[in-house]
CSV table of C-alpha atoms (C1' of nucleotides) in Angstrom, one decimal:
chain,number,residue,atom,x,y,z
F,1,MET,CA,0.0,0.0,0.0
F,2,PRO,CA,2.2,2.7,1.2
F,3,GLU,CA,4.0,4.8,-1.3
F,4,LEU,CA,6.0,8.0,-0.7
F,5,PRO,CA,3.1,10.2,0.6
F,6,GLU,CA,2.1,7.5,3.2
F,7,VAL,CA,5.7,7.1,4.3
F,8,GLU,CA,6.2,10.9,4.5
F,9,THR,CA,3.1,11.3,6.6
F,10,LEU,CA,4.5,8.8,9.0
F,11,ARG,CA,7.9,10.6,9.0
F,12,GLN,CA,6.2,13.9,9.9
F,13,ASP,CA,4.2,12.3,12.7
F,14,LEU,CA,7.2,10.6,14.2
F,15,GLU,CA,9.2,13.9,14.0
F,16,ALA,CA,6.5,15.7,15.9
F,17,GLU,CA,5.9,13.0,18.5
F,18,VAL,CA,9.1,11.0,19.4
F,19,LEU,CA,12.1,13.2,18.6
F,20,ARG,CA,14.5,13.0,21.6
F,21,ALA,CA,12.6,10.1,23.1
F,22,ARG,CA,14.8,7.4,24.6
F,23,LEU,CA,14.3,3.7,23.7
F,24,ARG,CA,14.1,2.3,27.2
F,25,ARG,CA,13.3,-1.3,26.1
F,26,VAL,CA,13.2,-3.0,22.7
F,27,GLU,CA,11.2,-6.1,22.1
F,28,VAL,CA,11.6,-7.9,18.8
F,29,LEU,CA,8.5,-10.2,18.4
F,30,GLN,CA,9.1,-11.5,14.9
F,31,THR,CA,12.1,-11.6,12.6
F,32,ARG,CA,10.3,-12.2,9.4
F,33,MET,CA,11.2,-8.8,8.1
F,34,THR,CA,14.8,-8.4,9.4
F,35,ARG,CA,16.6,-10.1,6.5
F,36,GLY,CA,18.4,-12.4,8.8
F,37,GLN,CA,19.3,-9.9,11.5
F,38,GLY,CA,18.8,-11.5,14.9
F,39,ALA,CA,16.4,-10.2,17.5
F,40,GLY,CA,19.3,-9.9,20.0
F,41,GLU,CA,21.4,-7.7,17.6
F,42,ILE,CA,18.5,-5.4,17.0
F,43,LYS,CA,17.9,-5.1,20.7
F,44,ARG,CA,21.6,-4.5,21.4
F,45,ARG,CA,21.9,-1.9,18.7
F,46,LEU,CA,18.9,0.1,19.7
F,47,GLU,CA,18.1,-0.3,23.4
F,48,GLY,CA,19.0,2.7,25.4
F,49,ALA,CA,19.5,4.9,22.4
F,50,THR,CA,17.8,8.3,21.9
F,51,ILE,CA,15.9,9.2,18.7
F,52,SER,CA,17.8,12.1,17.1
F,53,SER,CA,16.0,12.5,13.7
F,54,ILE,CA,13.5,11.0,11.4
F,55,GLY,CA,14.4,10.7,7.7
F,56,ARG,CA,12.9,9.3,4.6
F,57,ARG,CA,14.4,8.0,1.4
F,58,GLY,CA,11.9,6.9,-1.2
F,59,LYS,CA,9.6,4.5,0.6
F,60,TYR,CA,12.1,3.8,3.4
F,61,LEU,CA,11.8,5.4,6.8
F,62,LEU,CA,14.9,6.1,8.8
F,63,VAL,CA,14.7,6.5,12.6
F,64,ARG,CA,18.1,7.8,13.5
F,65,THR,CA,19.6,7.7,17.0
F,66,ASP,CA,22.4,9.4,19.0
F,67,ARG,CA,24.3,6.1,18.7
F,68,GLU,CA,25.2,6.0,15.0
F,69,MET,CA,22.6,3.4,14.7
F,70,THR,CA,19.4,3.7,12.6
F,71,LEU,CA,16.2,1.8,12.6
F,72,LEU,CA,15.4,1.2,8.9
F,73,LEU,CA,11.7,0.6,8.2
F,74,HIS,CA,9.8,-0.2,5.0
F,75,ARG,CA,6.0,-0.5,5.2
F,76,GLY,CA,5.8,-3.1,2.4
F,77,MET,CA,2.2,-3.7,1.4
F,78,SER,CA,0.6,-3.6,4.8
F,79,GLY,CA,2.9,-2.1,7.4
F,80,ASN,CA,1.9,0.4,10.0
F,81,VAL,CA,3.8,2.2,12.7
F,82,LEU,CA,1.6,3.1,15.6
F,83,LEU,CA,2.1,5.2,18.8
F,84,ARG,CA,0.2,3.6,21.6
F,85,ALA,CA,-0.2,3.4,25.4
F,86,PRO,CA,0.7,0.3,27.3
F,87,VAL,CA,-3.0,-0.2,28.1
F,88,ASP,CA,-3.9,-0.4,24.4
F,89,GLU,CA,-4.7,-3.8,23.2
F,90,PRO,CA,-1.7,-5.3,21.3
F,91,GLU,CA,-2.3,-5.6,17.5
F,92,PRO,CA,-2.1,-8.9,15.7
F,93,HIS,CA,1.1,-9.2,13.6
F,94,LEU,CA,3.2,-7.1,15.9
F,95,HIS,CA,6.8,-7.3,14.9
F,96,LEU,CA,8.6,-4.7,17.0
F,97,LEU,CA,7.7,-2.9,20.2
F,98,LEU,CA,9.8,0.1,21.3
F,99,HIS,CA,9.1,1.2,24.9
F,100,LEU,CA,9.8,4.9,25.2
F,101,ASP,CA,11.0,6.6,28.4
F,102,ASP,CA,7.7,8.3,28.9
F,103,GLY,CA,5.8,5.0,28.8
F,104,ARG,CA,4.4,5.3,25.3
F,105,GLN,CA,5.1,2.6,22.8
F,106,LEU,CA,6.0,2.6,19.2
F,107,ARG,CA,4.6,-0.5,17.5
F,108,VAL,CA,5.6,-1.9,14.1
F,109,VAL,CA,2.7,-3.9,12.8
F,110,ASP,CA,2.6,-5.7,9.4
F,111,PRO,CA,0.1,-8.5,8.6
F,112,ARG,CA,1.6,-9.6,5.4
F,113,GLY,CA,5.2,-9.1,6.5
F,114,PHE,CA,6.5,-7.8,3.2
F,115,GLY,CA,8.1,-4.9,4.9
F,116,GLU,CA,11.6,-4.5,6.3
F,117,MET,CA,12.8,-3.7,9.8
F,118,ARG,CA,16.5,-3.6,10.7
F,119,ALA,CA,18.9,-1.8,12.9
F,120,LEU,CA,21.8,-0.6,10.7
F,121,SER,CA,24.9,1.5,10.9
F,122,PRO,CA,25.2,4.6,8.6
F,123,SER,CA,27.4,2.7,6.2
F,124,GLU,CA,25.0,-0.2,6.1
F,125,ILE,CA,22.2,2.2,5.5
F,126,GLU,CA,24.1,3.8,2.6
F,127,ALA,CA,24.7,0.4,1.0
F,128,ARG,CA,21.1,-0.6,1.4
F,129,LEU,CA,19.8,2.5,-0.3
F,130,ALA,CA,22.5,2.9,-2.9
F,131,ALA,CA,20.5,1.7,-5.8
F,132,LEU,CA,17.6,4.1,-5.3
F,133,GLY,CA,16.9,6.7,-7.9
F,134,PRO,CA,16.5,10.4,-7.1
F,135,GLU,CA,13.8,11.8,-4.9
F,136,PRO,CA,10.9,13.1,-6.9
F,137,PHE,CA,11.2,16.5,-5.2
F,138,GLY,CA,15.0,16.7,-5.6
F,139,ALA,CA,16.8,18.9,-8.2
F,140,GLN,CA,18.2,15.8,-9.9
F,141,PHE,CA,14.7,14.7,-10.9
F,142,SER,CA,13.8,16.6,-14.0
F,143,ALA,CA,11.9,15.9,-17.2
F,144,ALA,CA,15.3,15.8,-18.9
F,145,TYR,CA,16.5,13.2,-16.4
F,146,LEU,CA,13.4,11.1,-17.1
F,147,GLN,CA,14.0,11.3,-20.8
F,148,ASP,CA,17.6,10.2,-20.4
F,149,ARG,CA,16.7,7.2,-18.2
F,150,LEU,CA,13.8,6.1,-20.4
F,151,ARG,CA,15.5,6.5,-23.8
F,152,GLY,CA,15.5,3.2,-25.7
F,153,ARG,CA,13.5,1.3,-23.1
F,154,ARG,CA,10.7,-0.8,-24.5
F,155,ALA,CA,9.1,-1.8,-21.2
F,156,PRO,CA,5.7,-0.2,-20.4
F,157,ILE,CA,6.1,3.3,-18.9
F,158,LYS,CA,4.1,2.3,-15.9
F,159,LEU,CA,6.6,-0.4,-14.9
F,160,LEU,CA,9.6,1.9,-15.2
F,161,LEU,CA,7.9,4.6,-13.1
F,162,MET,CA,7.5,2.0,-10.4
F,163,ASP,CA,11.1,1.0,-10.7
F,164,GLN,CA,12.7,2.5,-7.6
F,165,ARG,CA,16.1,2.8,-9.4
F,166,ILE,CA,14.6,5.3,-11.8
F,167,VAL,CA,12.7,7.4,-9.3
F,168,ALA,CA,12.2,6.6,-5.6
F,169,GLY,CA,8.8,6.6,-4.1
F,170,LEU,CA,6.1,5.8,-6.7
F,171,GLY,CA,4.0,2.7,-6.5
F,172,ASN,CA,0.9,1.3,-8.2
F,173,ILE,CA,-1.6,3.9,-7.1
F,174,TYR,CA,0.4,7.0,-7.8
F,175,THR,CA,1.8,5.8,-11.1
F,176,ASP,CA,-1.8,5.2,-12.3
F,177,GLU,CA,-2.7,8.6,-11.1
F,178,CYS,CA,0.2,10.4,-12.7
F,179,LEU,CA,-0.3,8.6,-16.0
F,180,TRP,CA,-3.9,9.5,-16.0
F,181,LEU,CA,-3.1,13.2,-15.2
F,182,ALA,CA,-0.5,13.3,-18.0
F,183,GLY,CA,-2.8,11.5,-20.5
F,184,VAL,CA,-0.3,8.7,-21.1
F,185,HIS,CA,-1.4,5.1,-21.5
F,186,PRO,CA,0.3,2.8,-18.9
F,187,ALA,CA,1.4,0.2,-21.4
F,188,ARG,CA,3.2,2.6,-23.8
F,189,ALA,CA,6.8,1.8,-24.4
F,190,ALA,CA,8.7,4.1,-22.2
F,191,GLY,CA,11.2,5.1,-24.8
F,192,SER,CA,8.4,6.2,-27.2
F,193,LEU,CA,7.2,9.1,-25.1
F,194,ALA,CA,7.7,12.6,-26.6
F,195,SER,CA,9.4,15.2,-24.5
F,196,ALA,CA,6.0,16.9,-24.1
F,197,ASP,CA,4.6,13.8,-22.5
F,198,LEU,CA,7.6,13.6,-20.2
F,199,MET,CA,7.2,17.2,-19.1
F,200,LEU,CA,3.5,16.4,-18.3
F,201,LEU,CA,4.5,13.3,-16.5
F,202,HIS,CA,7.2,15.0,-14.5
F,203,GLN,CA,4.8,17.7,-13.4
F,204,ALA,CA,2.1,15.2,-12.6
F,205,ILE,CA,4.4,13.2,-10.4
F,206,ARG,CA,5.3,16.2,-8.3
F,207,CYS,CA,1.8,17.6,-8.2
F,208,SER,CA,0.0,14.4,-7.2
F,209,LEU,CA,2.7,13.5,-4.6
F,210,GLN,CA,2.6,17.0,-3.1
F,211,GLU,CA,-1.1,17.1,-2.9
F,212,ALA,CA,-1.3,13.6,-1.4
F,213,ILE,CA,1.2,14.6,1.3
F,214,GLU,CA,-0.9,17.6,2.1
F,215,HIS,CA,-3.8,15.3,2.6
F,216,ARG,CA,-1.8,12.8,4.7
F,217,GLY,CA,-1.8,10.1,2.0
F,218,THR,CA,-4.4,7.7,0.6
F,219,THR,CA,-6.4,5.3,2.6
F,220,PHE,CA,-8.8,3.2,0.6
F,221,ASP,CA,-10.0,0.5,3.1
F,222,GLY,CA,-8.8,1.8,6.5
F,223,ALA,CA,-5.7,-0.3,6.4
F,224,MET,CA,-3.2,2.4,5.7
F,225,THR,CA,-2.9,4.8,8.6
F,226,ASP,CA,-0.8,7.4,10.2
F,227,LEU,CA,1.1,7.2,13.5
F,228,HIS,CA,-2.2,7.5,15.4
F,229,GLY,CA,-4.1,5.0,13.3
F,230,GLN,CA,-6.0,7.7,11.4
F,231,PRO,CA,-6.5,7.4,7.6
F,232,GLY,CA,-5.3,9.9,5.1
F,233,ASP,CA,-8.0,11.6,3.0
F,234,TYR,CA,-6.3,12.0,-0.4
F,235,ARG,CA,-8.3,10.5,-3.3
F,236,PRO,CA,-6.5,9.9,-6.5
F,237,LYS,CA,-8.9,11.2,-9.2
F,238,VAL,CA,-8.5,8.2,-11.5
F,239,PHE,CA,-9.6,5.9,-8.7
F,240,VAL,CA,-12.4,7.7,-7.1
F,241,ALA,CA,-15.2,6.2,-9.1
F,242,GLN,CA,-13.7,2.7,-9.1
F,243,ARG,CA,-13.0,2.4,-5.5
F,244,ASN,CA,-16.3,3.9,-4.4
F,245,HIS,CA,-18.9,2.3,-6.7
F,246,HIS,CA,-19.6,-0.9,-8.5
F,247,GLY,CA,-20.5,-1.3,-12.1
F,248,ALA,CA,-19.4,1.5,-14.4
F,249,PHE,CA,-16.3,3.5,-13.5
F,250,PRO,CA,-16.5,6.8,-15.3
F,251,CYS,CA,-13.3,8.8,-16.0
F,252,ALA,CA,-13.5,12.0,-13.9
F,253,ARG,CA,-12.2,14.0,-16.9
F,254,CYS,CA,-14.1,12.7,-19.9
F,255,GLY,CA,-16.8,10.4,-18.6
F,256,ALA,CA,-15.6,7.3,-20.6
F,257,SER,CA,-15.6,4.0,-18.8
F,258,LEU,CA,-12.2,3.3,-17.1
F,259,GLU,CA,-10.6,0.1,-18.0
F,260,ARG,CA,-8.3,-2.3,-16.2
F,261,LEU,CA,-5.3,-4.2,-17.5
F,262,ARG,CA,-2.5,-6.2,-15.9
F,263,LEU,CA,1.1,-5.3,-16.3
F,264,SER,CA,3.6,-7.7,-14.8
F,265,ASN,CA,1.0,-8.9,-12.4
F,266,ARG,CA,-0.1,-5.5,-11.2
F,267,GLY,CA,-3.5,-4.2,-11.8
F,268,SER,CA,-3.7,-0.9,-13.7
F,269,THR,CA,-6.6,1.5,-14.1
F,270,PHE,CA,-6.7,3.9,-17.0
F,271,CYS,CA,-9.0,5.8,-19.3
F,272,PRO,CA,-9.0,4.4,-22.8
F,273,ALA,CA,-10.2,7.8,-24.2
F,274,CYS,CA,-7.9,10.2,-22.3
F,275,GLN,CA,-4.8,7.9,-22.2
F,276,ARG,CA,-4.0,6.8,-25.8
F,277,ALA,CA,-1.7,4.0,-26.4
F,278,ALA,CA,0.4,5.9,-29.0
F,279,GLU,CA,0.6,9.2,-30.7
F,280,GLU,CA,-1.5,9.5,-33.8
K,1,DC,C1',21.3,-6.1,-19.8
K,2,DG,C1',16.2,-5.7,-20.3
K,3,DC,C1',12.0,-7.7,-19.4
K,4,DG,C1',8.3,-10.4,-17.3
K,5,DA,C1',6.5,-14.1,-14.3
K,6,DG,C1',6.4,-16.0,-9.8
K,7,DA,C1',7.3,-16.1,-4.9
K,8,DC,C1',6.8,-14.2,-0.4
K,9,DC,C1',2.3,-13.6,3.3
K,10,DT,C1',-2.4,-12.5,5.5
K,11,DG,C1',-7.0,-10.6,5.1
K,12,DA,C1',-11.0,-8.7,2.8
K,13,DT,C1',-14.4,-9.5,-0.4
K,14,DA,C1',-17.0,-11.5,-4.4
K,15,DG,C1',-19.4,-15.4,-6.1
K,16,DC,C1',-21.3,-19.8,-5.8
Z,1,DT,C1',-23.9,-19.6,6.1
Z,2,DG,C1',-19.7,-21.3,4.5
Z,3,DC,C1',-16.6,-22.5,1.2
Z,4,DT,C1',-13.4,-21.1,-2.7
Z,5,DA,C1',-11.2,-18.0,-5.6
Z,6,DT,C1',-9.3,-13.6,-6.4
Z,7,DC,C1',-7.2,-9.4,-5.3
Z,8,DA,C1',-4.4,-5.9,-2.5
Z,9,DG,C1',-0.8,0.4,-2.4
Z,10,DG,C1',6.1,-3.9,-2.7
Z,11,DT,C1',10.2,-6.0,-3.6
Z,12,DC,C1',13.3,-9.8,-4.8
Z,13,DT,C1',14.9,-13.5,-7.7
Z,14,DC,C1',15.1,-16.3,-11.4
Z,15,DG,C1',14.8,-17.6,-16.3
Z,16,DC,C1',14.7,-16.2,-21.1
DNA sequence: CGCGAGACCTGATAGC
DNA sequence: TGCTATCAGGTCTCGC
């Protein structure tokens, strides 16, 4: 579920709530998402440390401490980080429990367990994130950069926008939204896009992500929440009809029926009238 | 190297 | 009601 806006919302919440909190006790309840890192090592690396800053890189969340040790979190498809009181009922699929000095608890919860959760040194973090492409809001990410990276590529544009090595942070929902905004068919060969298309796409990426962040992300079914368990209220325009109704899903721009297709096992929604497969 | 299919999991929902 | 099939916002790995 979570893409850049949902991770950024969490980052902002953590920054507001737990900066300078000390990790009094660390409980690792599951190691499914630790890529082999043992519970004891995570505990040793983090217990007693104080949270010094909260960062984000693409869809990765970085909880840094005063100890040159960072908790790396990825929300995968179903991951949440929740701030709770000890009296609050423990959630199913709890992976990590951080007891803060003031009694509050940070809980990492992930039913499907596709996320990631490790305590890493700065150099380990750097190695882990080395392959990520530029941040969508960074100076390096321009229409010209996109054109350069997509030149000669025959894969569908949608798949390359979701490739974190090209740009970090887009997933299935926001790529569909951006392609709809830019009027580009998701299956078009990436290298065939005209520079006018790429300028529209570049702008759409920044606009939709920015707007989504301002609305604290997208929550379709109540699963994706902020630090306090609250849903975001951003609604991608291309999905509004589809996620809210049954039967016909009209395009919000032209009224044509939206269609679905599968690209590399991911569902894609698009408007066959607004998003043409190729230039005439 | 580029590309696409499958695997990894649990839970919600649609259809019978 | 209860069973089964399908799908879900991500990433990795493996063949071709």
